[in-house]
Every structure is written in C-alpha cells, then in structure tokens.
mmCIF file of C-alpha atoms in Angstrom:
data_model
loop_
_atom_site.group_PDB
_atom_site.id
_atom_site.type_symbol
_atom_site.label_atom_id
_atom_site.label_comp_id
_atom_site.label_asym_id
_atom_site.label_seq_id
_atom_site.Cartn_x
_atom_site.Cartn_y
_atom_site.Cartn_z
ATOM 1 C CA MET A 1 -36.234 10.488 -19.098
ATOM 2 C CA MET A 2 -34.888 12.693 -16.304
ATOM 3 C CA ALA A 3 -35.702 10.045 -13.699
ATOM 4 C CA HIS A 4 -33.918 7.415 -15.801
ATOM 5 C CA ARG A 5 -30.815 9.601 -15.991
ATOM 6 C CA GLN A 6 -30.859 10.178 -12.242
ATOM 7 C CA VAL A 7 -31.110 6.435 -11.560
ATOM 8 C CA ALA A 8 -28.292 5.727 -14.023
ATOM 9 C CA ALA A 9 -26.125 8.442 -12.464
ATOM 10 C CA THR A 10 -26.788 7.072 -8.973
ATOM 11 C CA THR A 11 -25.888 3.554 -10.102
ATOM 12 C CA ARG A 12 -22.608 4.734 -11.628
ATOM 13 C CA THR A 13 -21.753 6.697 -8.488
ATOM 14 C CA GLU A 14 -22.388 3.712 -6.241
ATOM 15 C CA LYS A 15 -20.246 1.468 -8.428
ATOM 16 C CA ASP A 16 -17.442 4.029 -8.528
ATOM 17 C CA LYS A 17 -17.503 4.353 -4.742
ATOM 18 C CA ALA A 18 -17.295 0.585 -4.413
ATOM 19 C CA TYR A 19 -14.285 0.442 -6.724
ATOM 20 C CA MET A 20 -12.550 3.402 -5.094
ATOM 21 C CA ALA A 21 -12.869 1.715 -1.663
ATOM 22 C CA ILE A 22 -10.150 -0.641 -2.898
ATOM 23 C CA GLN A 23 -6.868 0.614 -1.443
ATOM 24 C CA ARG A 24 -3.225 -0.341 -1.364
ATOM 25 C CA THR A 25 -1.238 -0.213 1.828
ATOM 26 C CA PHE A 26 2.314 -0.995 2.880
ATOM 27 C CA SER A 27 3.272 -3.705 5.366
ATOM 28 C CA ILE A 28 6.508 -4.855 6.996
ATOM 29 C CA ILE A 29 7.022 -8.102 8.861
ATOM 30 C CA LYS A 30 9.771 -7.085 11.274
ATOM 31 C CA PRO A 31 13.019 -8.869 12.293
ATOM 32 C CA ASP A 32 11.594 -10.312 15.527
ATOM 33 C CA ALA A 33 8.925 -12.123 13.492
ATOM 34 C CA THR A 34 11.143 -13.342 10.632
ATOM 35 C CA ARG A 35 13.650 -14.574 13.220
ATOM 36 C CA ARG A 36 10.918 -16.816 14.655
ATOM 37 C CA ASN A 37 9.720 -17.946 11.208
ATOM 38 C CA LEU A 38 6.304 -16.294 11.598
ATOM 39 C CA THR A 39 5.942 -14.898 8.073
ATOM 40 C CA GLY A 40 3.425 -17.506 6.958
ATOM 41 C CA LYS A 41 1.280 -17.225 10.093
ATOM 42 C CA ILE A 42 1.188 -13.423 9.909
ATOM 43 C CA ASN A 43 0.301 -13.366 6.222
ATOM 44 C CA ALA A 44 -2.387 -15.984 6.816
ATOM 45 C CA LYS A 45 -4.093 -13.552 9.202
ATOM 46 C CA LEU A 46 -3.877 -10.740 6.648
ATOM 47 C CA GLU A 47 -5.326 -12.906 3.883
ATOM 48 C CA GLU A 48 -8.074 -14.279 6.120
ATOM 49 C CA ALA A 49 -9.112 -10.660 6.730
ATOM 50 C CA GLY A 50 -9.629 -10.182 2.990
ATOM 51 C CA LEU A 51 -6.325 -8.512 2.140
ATOM 52 C CA ARG A 52 -4.336 -9.634 -0.882
ATOM 53 C CA ILE A 53 -0.535 -9.525 -1.151
ATOM 54 C CA ILE A 54 0.245 -7.943 -4.537
ATOM 55 C CA ALA A 55 3.995 -7.419 -4.039
ATOM 56 C CA GLN A 56 6.531 -8.890 -1.619
ATOM 57 C CA LYS A 57 10.302 -8.934 -0.967
ATOM 58 C CA ARG A 58 12.550 -10.395 1.716
ATOM 59 C CA ILE A 59 15.353 -7.920 2.332
ATOM 60 C CA HIS A 60 17.897 -6.927 5.000
ATOM 61 C CA LEU A 61 17.796 -3.171 5.590
ATOM 62 C CA THR A 62 21.011 -1.309 6.213
ATOM 63 C CA ARG A 63 21.157 1.083 9.150
ATOM 64 C CA THR A 64 21.013 3.980 6.677
ATOM 65 C CA GLU A 65 17.985 2.583 4.827
ATOM 66 C CA ALA A 66 16.129 2.134 8.108
ATOM 67 C CA ALA A 67 17.078 5.651 9.187
ATOM 68 C CA VAL A 68 15.716 7.169 5.976
ATOM 69 C CA PHE A 69 12.510 5.135 6.123
ATOM 70 C CA TYR A 70 11.810 6.204 9.712
ATOM 71 C CA ALA A 71 13.088 9.771 9.284
ATOM 72 C CA GLU A 72 9.796 11.260 10.538
ATOM 73 C CA HIS A 73 10.679 9.850 13.994
ATOM 74 C CA LYS A 74 14.196 11.304 14.006
ATOM 75 C CA GLU A 75 13.557 13.559 16.999
ATOM 76 C CA ARG A 76 11.837 10.843 19.035
ATOM 77 C CA PRO A 77 13.816 9.163 21.848
ATOM 78 C CA PHE A 78 13.285 5.670 20.400
ATOM 79 C CA TYR A 79 14.601 6.536 16.914
ATOM 80 C CA ASP A 80 18.119 5.087 17.196
ATOM 81 C CA GLU A 81 16.880 1.918 18.882
ATOM 82 C CA LEU A 82 14.215 1.523 16.194
ATOM 83 C CA CYS A 83 16.744 1.862 13.366
ATOM 84 C CA GLU A 84 19.090 -0.635 15.016
ATOM 85 C CA PHE A 85 16.265 -3.126 15.470
ATOM 86 C CA MET A 86 14.929 -2.771 11.920
ATOM 87 C CA SER A 87 18.405 -3.391 10.501
ATOM 88 C CA SER A 88 19.158 -6.308 12.842
ATOM 89 C CA GLY A 89 17.789 -9.014 10.565
ATOM 90 C CA PRO A 90 15.715 -9.765 7.468
ATOM 91 C CA VAL A 91 12.304 -8.161 7.004
ATOM 92 C CA ILE A 92 9.429 -8.828 4.616
ATOM 93 C CA VAL A 93 8.244 -5.696 2.827
ATOM 94 C CA GLN A 94 4.948 -6.078 1.020
ATOM 95 C CA VAL A 95 2.028 -4.280 -0.550
ATOM 96 C CA LEU A 96 -1.491 -5.276 0.452
ATOM 97 C CA ALA A 97 -4.686 -4.534 -1.462
ATOM 98 C CA GLY A 98 -8.327 -4.754 -0.481
ATOM 99 C CA GLU A 99 -11.389 -2.809 0.556
ATOM 100 C CA ASP A 100 -10.283 -0.097 3.010
ATOM 101 C CA ALA A 101 -6.936 -1.894 3.185
ATOM 102 C CA ILE A 102 -5.219 0.712 5.355
ATOM 103 C CA ALA A 103 -7.734 0.508 8.203
ATOM 104 C CA LYS A 104 -8.190 -3.243 7.800
ATOM 105 C CA ASN A 105 -4.438 -3.915 8.013
ATOM 106 C CA ARG A 106 -4.100 -1.822 11.159
ATOM 107 C CA GLU A 107 -7.094 -3.577 12.698
ATOM 108 C CA VAL A 108 -5.535 -6.985 12.040
ATOM 109 C CA MET A 109 -2.139 -5.798 13.352
ATOM 110 C CA GLY A 110 -3.555 -4.642 16.683
ATOM 111 C CA ALA A 111 -2.400 -1.889 19.044
ATOM 112 C CA THR A 112 1.269 -0.821 19.067
ATOM 113 C CA ASN A 113 1.648 -2.145 22.603
ATOM 114 C CA PRO A 114 0.848 -5.875 22.472
ATOM 115 C CA ALA A 115 -0.510 -5.653 26.010
ATOM 116 C CA ASP A 116 -3.279 -3.424 24.640
ATOM 117 C CA ALA A 117 -3.861 -5.390 21.425
ATOM 118 C CA ALA A 118 -7.206 -7.115 20.937
ATOM 119 C CA PRO A 119 -7.214 -10.921 21.147
ATOM 120 C CA GLY A 120 -6.606 -12.593 17.821
ATOM 121 C CA THR A 121 -4.610 -9.695 16.354
ATOM 122 C CA ILE A 122 -1.069 -10.178 15.084
ATOM 123 C CA ARG A 123 0.560 -8.234 17.897
ATOM 124 C CA ALA A 124 -1.510 -9.881 20.599
ATOM 125 C CA GLU A 125 -0.384 -13.298 19.400
ATOM 126 C CA PHE A 126 3.161 -12.727 18.161
ATOM 127 C CA ALA A 127 4.715 -9.453 19.385
ATOM 128 C CA ASN A 128 7.445 -9.549 22.035
ATOM 129 C CA SER A 129 7.158 -5.945 23.221
ATOM 130 C CA VAL A 130 6.313 -2.398 22.128
ATOM 131 C CA GLY A 131 9.705 -2.182 20.413
ATOM 132 C CA GLU A 132 9.590 -5.650 18.881
ATOM 133 C CA ASN A 133 5.976 -5.737 17.821
ATOM 134 C CA SER A 134 6.335 -7.884 14.688
ATOM 135 C CA VAL A 135 4.635 -5.712 12.041
ATOM 136 C CA HIS A 136 4.412 -2.232 10.568
ATOM 137 C CA GLY A 137 1.522 -0.801 8.553
ATOM 138 C CA SER A 138 0.852 2.525 6.841
ATOM 139 C CA ASP A 139 -1.520 4.854 8.698
ATOM 140 C CA SER A 140 -2.863 6.957 5.794
ATOM 141 C CA PRO A 141 -3.111 6.943 1.975
ATOM 142 C CA GLU A 142 -0.318 9.508 1.749
ATOM 143 C CA THR A 143 1.992 7.485 3.976
ATOM 144 C CA ALA A 144 1.144 4.296 2.072
ATOM 145 C CA ALA A 145 2.042 5.908 -1.258
ATOM 146 C CA THR A 146 5.384 7.150 0.108
ATOM 147 C CA GLU A 147 6.301 3.864 1.789
ATOM 148 C CA ILE A 148 5.342 1.707 -1.198
ATOM 149 C CA ALA A 149 7.412 3.901 -3.516
ATOM 150 C CA TYR A 150 10.432 3.566 -1.191
ATOM 151 C CA PHE A 151 10.630 -0.190 -1.802
ATOM 152 C CA PHE A 152 8.727 -0.973 -5.011
ATOM 153 C CA ALA A 153 8.582 0.152 -8.624
ATOM 154 C CA GLY A 154 5.104 0.431 -10.129
ATOM 155 C CA ILE A 155 5.664 -2.550 -12.430
ATOM 156 C CA GLU A 156 6.220 -4.777 -9.359
ATOM 157 C CA LEU A 157 2.677 -4.216 -8.085
ATOM 158 C CA VAL A 158 0.676 -6.998 -9.679
ATOM 159 C CA GLY A 159 -2.894 -7.973 -8.999
ATOM 160 C CA TRP A 160 -6.246 -7.006 -7.641
ATOM 161 C CA ALA A 161 -5.953 -3.254 -7.010
ATOM 162 C CA GLY A 162 -4.662 -2.488 -10.496
ATOM 163 C CA THR A 163 -7.375 -4.552 -12.125
ATOM 164 C CA VAL A 164 -10.174 -2.911 -10.165
ATOM 165 C CA CYS A 165 -8.853 0.607 -10.677
ATOM 166 C CA TYR A 166 -8.514 -0.009 -14.389
ATOM 167 C CA LYS A 167 -12.260 -0.575 -14.588
ATOM 168 C CA ILE A 168 -12.680 2.990 -13.360
ATOM 169 C CA CYS A 169 -9.990 4.332 -15.650
ATOM 170 C CA CYS A 170 -11.750 3.065 -18.723
ATOM 171 C CA LYS A 171 -14.635 5.417 -18.034
ATOM 172 C CA LEU A 172 -12.212 8.336 -18.316
ATOM 173 C CA ARG A 173 -10.276 9.815 -21.189
ATOM 174 C CA PRO A 174 -6.684 8.521 -21.329
ATOM 175 C CA CYS A 175 -4.188 11.318 -20.677
ATOM 176 C CA ALA A 176 -1.482 9.710 -22.799
ATOM 177 C CA ILE A 177 -0.470 6.378 -24.209
ATOM 178 C CA GLY A 178 3.176 5.765 -25.029
ATOM 179 C CA GLY A 179 4.400 2.310 -26.039
ATOM 180 C CA ARG A 180 2.948 -0.168 -23.534
ATOM 181 C CA LEU A 181 2.479 2.439 -20.808
ATOM 182 C CA ALA A 182 -1.001 3.859 -20.285
ATOM 183 C CA LEU A 183 -1.654 6.774 -17.948
ATOM 184 C CA PHE A 184 -5.091 7.679 -16.675
ATOM 185 C CA GLN A 185 -6.032 10.478 -14.328
ATOM 186 C CA ILE A 186 -8.049 9.394 -11.320
ATOM 187 C CA ALA A 187 -9.178 11.599 -8.444
ATOM 188 C CA GLY A 188 -7.651 10.631 -5.143
ATOM 189 C CA LEU A 189 -5.322 7.882 -6.334
ATOM 190 C CA TYR A 190 -1.611 8.261 -5.515
ATOM 191 C CA PRO A 191 -1.868 11.973 -4.605
ATOM 192 C CA HIS A 192 1.770 12.010 -3.474
ATOM 193 C CA ALA A 193 3.250 12.034 -6.979
ATOM 194 C CA ASN A 194 3.204 15.080 -9.222
ATOM 195 C CA ARG A 195 4.333 13.738 -12.599
ATOM 196 C CA ILE A 196 4.919 10.484 -14.439
ATOM 197 C CA GLN A 197 6.539 9.952 -17.818
ATOM 198 C CA GLY A 198 4.633 7.975 -20.449
ATOM 199 C CA GLY A 199 6.218 7.507 -23.859
ATOM 200 C CA SER A 200 7.420 10.940 -24.960
ATOM 201 C CA HIS A 201 4.996 12.822 -22.709
ATOM 202 C CA PHE A 202 5.162 14.085 -19.152
ATOM 203 C CA MET A 203 1.721 14.158 -17.586
ATOM 204 C CA ARG A 204 1.287 16.627 -14.733
ATOM 205 C CA PHE A 205 -1.729 16.294 -12.478
ATOM 206 C CA SER A 206 -3.133 17.403 -9.167
ATOM 207 C CA GLN A 207 -5.198 14.418 -8.076
ATOM 208 C CA GLY A 208 -3.266 11.331 -9.151
ATOM 209 C CA VAL A 209 -2.730 8.684 -11.790
ATOM 210 C CA ILE A 210 -2.645 4.957 -12.173
ATOM 211 C CA CYS A 211 0.062 3.490 -14.357
ATOM 212 C CA LEU A 212 -0.511 0.012 -15.818
ATOM 213 C CA ASP A 213 1.784 -2.030 -18.030
ATOM 214 C CA ARG A 214 0.546 -4.286 -20.860
ATOM 215 C CA VAL A 215 -3.106 -3.403 -20.320
ATOM 216 C CA LYS A 216 -5.981 -4.394 -22.604
ATOM 217 C CA PRO A 217 -9.261 -2.499 -23.055
ATOM 218 C CA PHE A 218 -11.881 -3.426 -20.507
ATOM 219 C CA ALA A 219 -15.153 -4.516 -22.105
#
C-alpha cells in the first residue's frame, strides 16, 4: 500500500511540474518592425517555436506611456532615445504562452545586438540596430507579470495557459467563488499581485492566484 501511495504521489508531482512549466510572457513588436510590415513574419517565428499568442493589441504609445513602461532604465543614457523610439509609431503588444515561454521567447528573439544574434533568430533577420532591434520580451516571471498587467486586463488573456493552469487549480480548494469569478490559490503563479476581489470577498495571498471567467469544472 505504501509503495502504491509513493508511486501515485510521484505521478501527481510529475504531472504538476509539467503543467507548471507552462508560462506566460510579454512581447512587443517594436515600431521599426511594424513600419516594415514584419508583424506576421515575427509572429510566425514565435508560433513555430511552440509559443501561442493568447492576447494581442496594436497600439501607439504616447511618450509618457513609454516612459512609465521603461522607468527601470530611467538613469541609463539611452532612456530618452528609447522612449522616443517606442512612441514613434505603432507597436504590437502581446502575451505569449507555452512551456518555459520566457526563456523560449528570448531564445527566438536573439541577442540584444543583432550582430551577436544567432542565425535564424528574429533580431538576426529583422533588427536594424541595437536601438531598433524589432522586439521586446520579458526576462523573468516577475517582469512578465508586471508588463502584462500594464497593457492587459485578466479577462483579455484567452487560451492555453489558463486552460492548463485550471487543471491544476481543480486539485486545490477554491478560495472563493463570487458570481462568475473563481479564484484559486496556486504556488508561484502571478507572485506580483497581493490581492484580487472576487464577488464580495477580497482574497489575500502570498504565492499567487489564477483568475478565470466563465469556468466549468474540469472532469
């Protein structure tokens, strides 16, 4: 009996690890690329690498919006030039999902300097220079959570990552259900937030939550 329990526990752990390897990351197709009508070609490379686009917008950042987004670089010498460039034309902001999506996206993007980028990467093929290097991608789960939240509401994120994470959620006790909003606590998911409202309840947590709209029980 003990051996059976150990095997079952190992199987559950392996499945959970496989599900939790699914990540979301944030991506921008920059003005130099949209100006040359490269959106489709860039996204084709991302999708061929196994990443799925689960949210997307074409927007034109104001100088102020760009400045806030890149505020961590405020003391760097390239900050003003970067903000001017990012507000110089339309950009595509999008959320990507997939196994180890953060590392995978950065691998497909290539090195910041296109001269150093590996052949076949986005920057090697499309970037004009270090400053106009066609794409941006989050470099950590914390950064991804912050950047996604800057441009997207939770209800706009539709697709793979939510479905996979929900399979994990259903093994856990729901924290609260209010109306059509279900909140589940999950270790390591969206650690940047500290509270979300669901129905008439505020759920506080230390590790993270996933918030899904119009969900059905997973069999």
